[in-house]
Coordinates of C-alpha atoms in Angstrom, one line a residue:
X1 CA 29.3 -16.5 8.0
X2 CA 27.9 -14.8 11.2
X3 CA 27.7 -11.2 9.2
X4 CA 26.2 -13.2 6.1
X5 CA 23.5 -14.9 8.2
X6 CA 22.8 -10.8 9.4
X7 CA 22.8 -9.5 6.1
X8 CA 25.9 -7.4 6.5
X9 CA 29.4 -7.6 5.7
X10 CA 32.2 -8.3 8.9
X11 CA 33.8 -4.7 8.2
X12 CA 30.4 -3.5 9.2
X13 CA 29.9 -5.6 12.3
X14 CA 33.2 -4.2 13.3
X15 CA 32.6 -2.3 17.0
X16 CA 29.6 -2.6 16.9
X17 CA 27.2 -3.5 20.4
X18 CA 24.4 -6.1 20.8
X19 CA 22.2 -3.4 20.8
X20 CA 23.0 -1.9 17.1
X21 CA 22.6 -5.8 16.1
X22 CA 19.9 -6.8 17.6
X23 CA 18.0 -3.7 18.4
X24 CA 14.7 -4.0 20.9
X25 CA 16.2 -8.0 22.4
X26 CA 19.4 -6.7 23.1
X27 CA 18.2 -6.8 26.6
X28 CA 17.6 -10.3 26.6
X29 CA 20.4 -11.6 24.7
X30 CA 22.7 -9.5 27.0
X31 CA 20.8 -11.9 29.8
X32 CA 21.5 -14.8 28.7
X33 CA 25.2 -14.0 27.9
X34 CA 25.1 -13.3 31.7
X35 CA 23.3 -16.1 32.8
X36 CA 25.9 -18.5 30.6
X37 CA 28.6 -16.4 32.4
X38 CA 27.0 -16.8 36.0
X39 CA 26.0 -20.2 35.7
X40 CA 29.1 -20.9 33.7
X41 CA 27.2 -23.2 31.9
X42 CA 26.0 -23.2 28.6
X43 CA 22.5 -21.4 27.7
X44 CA 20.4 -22.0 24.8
X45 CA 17.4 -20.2 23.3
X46 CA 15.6 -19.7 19.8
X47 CA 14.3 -16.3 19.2
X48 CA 13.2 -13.9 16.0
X49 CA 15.3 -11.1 14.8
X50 CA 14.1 -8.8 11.5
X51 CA 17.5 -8.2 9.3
X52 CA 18.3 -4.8 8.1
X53 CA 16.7 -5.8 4.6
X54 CA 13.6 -6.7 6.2
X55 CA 14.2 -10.6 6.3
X56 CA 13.0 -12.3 9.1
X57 CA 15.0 -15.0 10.6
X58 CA 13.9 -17.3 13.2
X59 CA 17.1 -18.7 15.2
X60 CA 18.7 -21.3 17.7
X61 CA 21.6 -19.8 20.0
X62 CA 24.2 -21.6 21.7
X63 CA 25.8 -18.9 24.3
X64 CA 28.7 -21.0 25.9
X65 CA 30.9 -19.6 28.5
X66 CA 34.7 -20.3 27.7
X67 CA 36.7 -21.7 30.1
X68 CA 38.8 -20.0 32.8
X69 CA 42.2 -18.3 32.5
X70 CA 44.7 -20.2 33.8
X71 CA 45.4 -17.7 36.5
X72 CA 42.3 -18.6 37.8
X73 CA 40.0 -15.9 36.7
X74 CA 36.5 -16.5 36.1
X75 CA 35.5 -16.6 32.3
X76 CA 34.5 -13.5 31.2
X77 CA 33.6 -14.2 27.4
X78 CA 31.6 -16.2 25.6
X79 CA 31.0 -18.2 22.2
X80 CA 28.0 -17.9 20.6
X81 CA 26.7 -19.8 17.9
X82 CA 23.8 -18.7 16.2
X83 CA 22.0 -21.1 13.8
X84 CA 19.3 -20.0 11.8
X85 CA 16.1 -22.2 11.8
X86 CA 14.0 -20.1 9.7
X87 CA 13.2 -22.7 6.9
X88 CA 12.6 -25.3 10.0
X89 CA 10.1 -23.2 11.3
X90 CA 8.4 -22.7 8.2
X91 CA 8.6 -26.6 7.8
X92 CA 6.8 -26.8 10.9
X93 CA 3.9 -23.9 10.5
X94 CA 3.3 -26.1 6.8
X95 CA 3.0 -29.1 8.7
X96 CA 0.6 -28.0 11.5
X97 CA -1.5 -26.4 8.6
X98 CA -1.6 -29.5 6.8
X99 CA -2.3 -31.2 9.8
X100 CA -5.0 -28.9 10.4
X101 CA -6.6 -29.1 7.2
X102 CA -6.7 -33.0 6.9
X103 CA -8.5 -32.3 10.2
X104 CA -11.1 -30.6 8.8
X105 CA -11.5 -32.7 5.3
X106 CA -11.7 -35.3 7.9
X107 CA -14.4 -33.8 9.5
X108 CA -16.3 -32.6 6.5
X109 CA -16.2 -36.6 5.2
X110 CA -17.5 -37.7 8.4
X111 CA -20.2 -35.1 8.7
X112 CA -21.1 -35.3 4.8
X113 CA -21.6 -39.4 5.0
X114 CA -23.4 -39.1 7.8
X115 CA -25.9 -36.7 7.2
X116 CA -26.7 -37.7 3.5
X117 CA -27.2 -41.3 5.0
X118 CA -29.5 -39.8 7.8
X119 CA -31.5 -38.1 4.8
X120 CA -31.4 -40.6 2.6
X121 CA -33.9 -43.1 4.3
X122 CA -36.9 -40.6 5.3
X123 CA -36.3 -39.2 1.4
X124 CA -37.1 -42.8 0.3
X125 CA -39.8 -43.3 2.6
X126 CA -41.5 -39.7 1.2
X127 CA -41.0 -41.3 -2.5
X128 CA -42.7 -44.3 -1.6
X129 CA -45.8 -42.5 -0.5
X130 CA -45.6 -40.3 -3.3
X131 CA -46.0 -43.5 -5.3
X132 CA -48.6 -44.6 -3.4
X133 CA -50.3 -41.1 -3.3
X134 CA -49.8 -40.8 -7.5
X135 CA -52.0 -44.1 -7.8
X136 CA -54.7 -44.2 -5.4
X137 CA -56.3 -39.7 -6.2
X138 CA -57.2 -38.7 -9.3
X139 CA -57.8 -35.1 -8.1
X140 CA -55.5 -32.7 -10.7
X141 CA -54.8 -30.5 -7.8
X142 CA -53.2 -33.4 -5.9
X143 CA -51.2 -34.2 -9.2
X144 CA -49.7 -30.2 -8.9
X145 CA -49.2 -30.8 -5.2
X146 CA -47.1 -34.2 -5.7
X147 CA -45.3 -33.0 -8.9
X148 CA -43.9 -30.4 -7.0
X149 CA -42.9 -32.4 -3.9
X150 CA -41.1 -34.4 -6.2
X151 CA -38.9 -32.0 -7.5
X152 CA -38.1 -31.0 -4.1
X153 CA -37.3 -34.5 -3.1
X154 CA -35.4 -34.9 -6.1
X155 CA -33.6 -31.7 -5.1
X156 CA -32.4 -32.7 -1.9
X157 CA -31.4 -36.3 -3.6
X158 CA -29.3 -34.2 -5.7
X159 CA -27.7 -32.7 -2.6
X160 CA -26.6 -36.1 -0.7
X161 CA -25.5 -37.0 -3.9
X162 CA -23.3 -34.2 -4.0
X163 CA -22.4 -35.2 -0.3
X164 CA -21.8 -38.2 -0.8
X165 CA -19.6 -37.5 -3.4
X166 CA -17.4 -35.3 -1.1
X167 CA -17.2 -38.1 1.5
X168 CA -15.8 -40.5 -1.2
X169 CA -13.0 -38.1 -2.4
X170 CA -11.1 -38.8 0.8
X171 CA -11.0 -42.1 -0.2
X172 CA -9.4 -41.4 -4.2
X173 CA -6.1 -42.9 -4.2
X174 CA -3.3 -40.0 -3.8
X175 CA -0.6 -39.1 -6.3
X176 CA 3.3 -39.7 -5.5
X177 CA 5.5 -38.4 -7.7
X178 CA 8.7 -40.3 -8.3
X179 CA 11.7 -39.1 -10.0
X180 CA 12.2 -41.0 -13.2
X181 CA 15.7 -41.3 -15.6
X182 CA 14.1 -40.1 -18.7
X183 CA 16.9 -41.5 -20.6
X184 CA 17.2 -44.9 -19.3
X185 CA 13.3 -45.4 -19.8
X186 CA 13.8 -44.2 -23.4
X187 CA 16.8 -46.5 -24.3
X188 CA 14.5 -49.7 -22.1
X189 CA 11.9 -48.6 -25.1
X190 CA 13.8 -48.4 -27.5
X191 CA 15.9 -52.2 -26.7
X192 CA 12.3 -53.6 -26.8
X193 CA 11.6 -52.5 -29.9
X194 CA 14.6 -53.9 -32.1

């Protein structure tokens, strides 16, 4: 399992050192083999290896020093278990993203609804006098000059529309999916049809 989890057969690990293994953190894992062995205690650490076919694998080690001879001697080996963690730590990096990213729909929601609101009440105040404006000149240049604020009023109304819009998709129900016996639904149909 150990040589599988290395991408390597056992024959192969045969005689081989912790630096032909693990390369550059043979160093460190040759630490805390001494460190269980000092402390005679166990030690355990996650670390990151890349495999000889390029595969990295993030992993959890147990280094645990075995017990004393019965002579007395001071334990000189130790077990290690090596678990690897990889798709856990992809699990995790998913979640934080996710995390992240309802963060900033979050944001964008709050910001959207609050801005188009903010706009939204001088826009209908500049309409208003438009109105008024449209009603009380009868100069055709004035009629130019109001027909084109209004399509740049309506243009920004068009915008918090939009906005708002955005804001209100955070509050669409979501989709679950839910495994379903395709069979058993059929036969249910098909009983209430005889």
């Amino acid at each position: 399992l150990a040589a599988r989890s290395l991408d390597r057969s056992p024959d192969s690990l045969a005689g081989m050192s912790l630096a032909d293994i693990f390369g550059e953190t043979a160093d460190f894992v040759s630490q805390k083999h001494r460190d269980a062995l000092e402390k005679n205690e166990m030690v355990l650490f996650e670390g990151q290896l890349t495999l000889p076919s390029g595969r990295t694998m993030d992993y959890l080690r147990h280094v645990i020093p075995l017990p004393q001879s019965k002579d007395g001697e001071e334990a000189k080996q130790v077990l290690v278990l090596t678990t690897d963690v990889t798709a856990r730590k992809q699990a995790e990096q998913h979640q934080r993203e996710l995390e992240l990213a309802q963060e900033k729909l979050t944001f964008f929601t709050d910001f959207f609804g609050t801005v188009s609101h903010d706009i939204k009440t001088p826009l209908t105040t500049i309409n208003t006098s438009l109105h008024l404006l449209e009603r009380t000149t009868d100069n055709p240049d004035h009629h130019m000059r109001i027909d084109r604020i209004k399509a740049q009023v309506s243009l920004v109304q068009a915008y918090i529309l939009d906005m708002l819009m955005i804001s209100r998709l955070e509050h669409v129900p979501t989709f679950h999916p839910v495994s379903l016996n395709i069979s058993k639904l059929i036969g249910k149909i098909v009983d209430t049809q005889e």
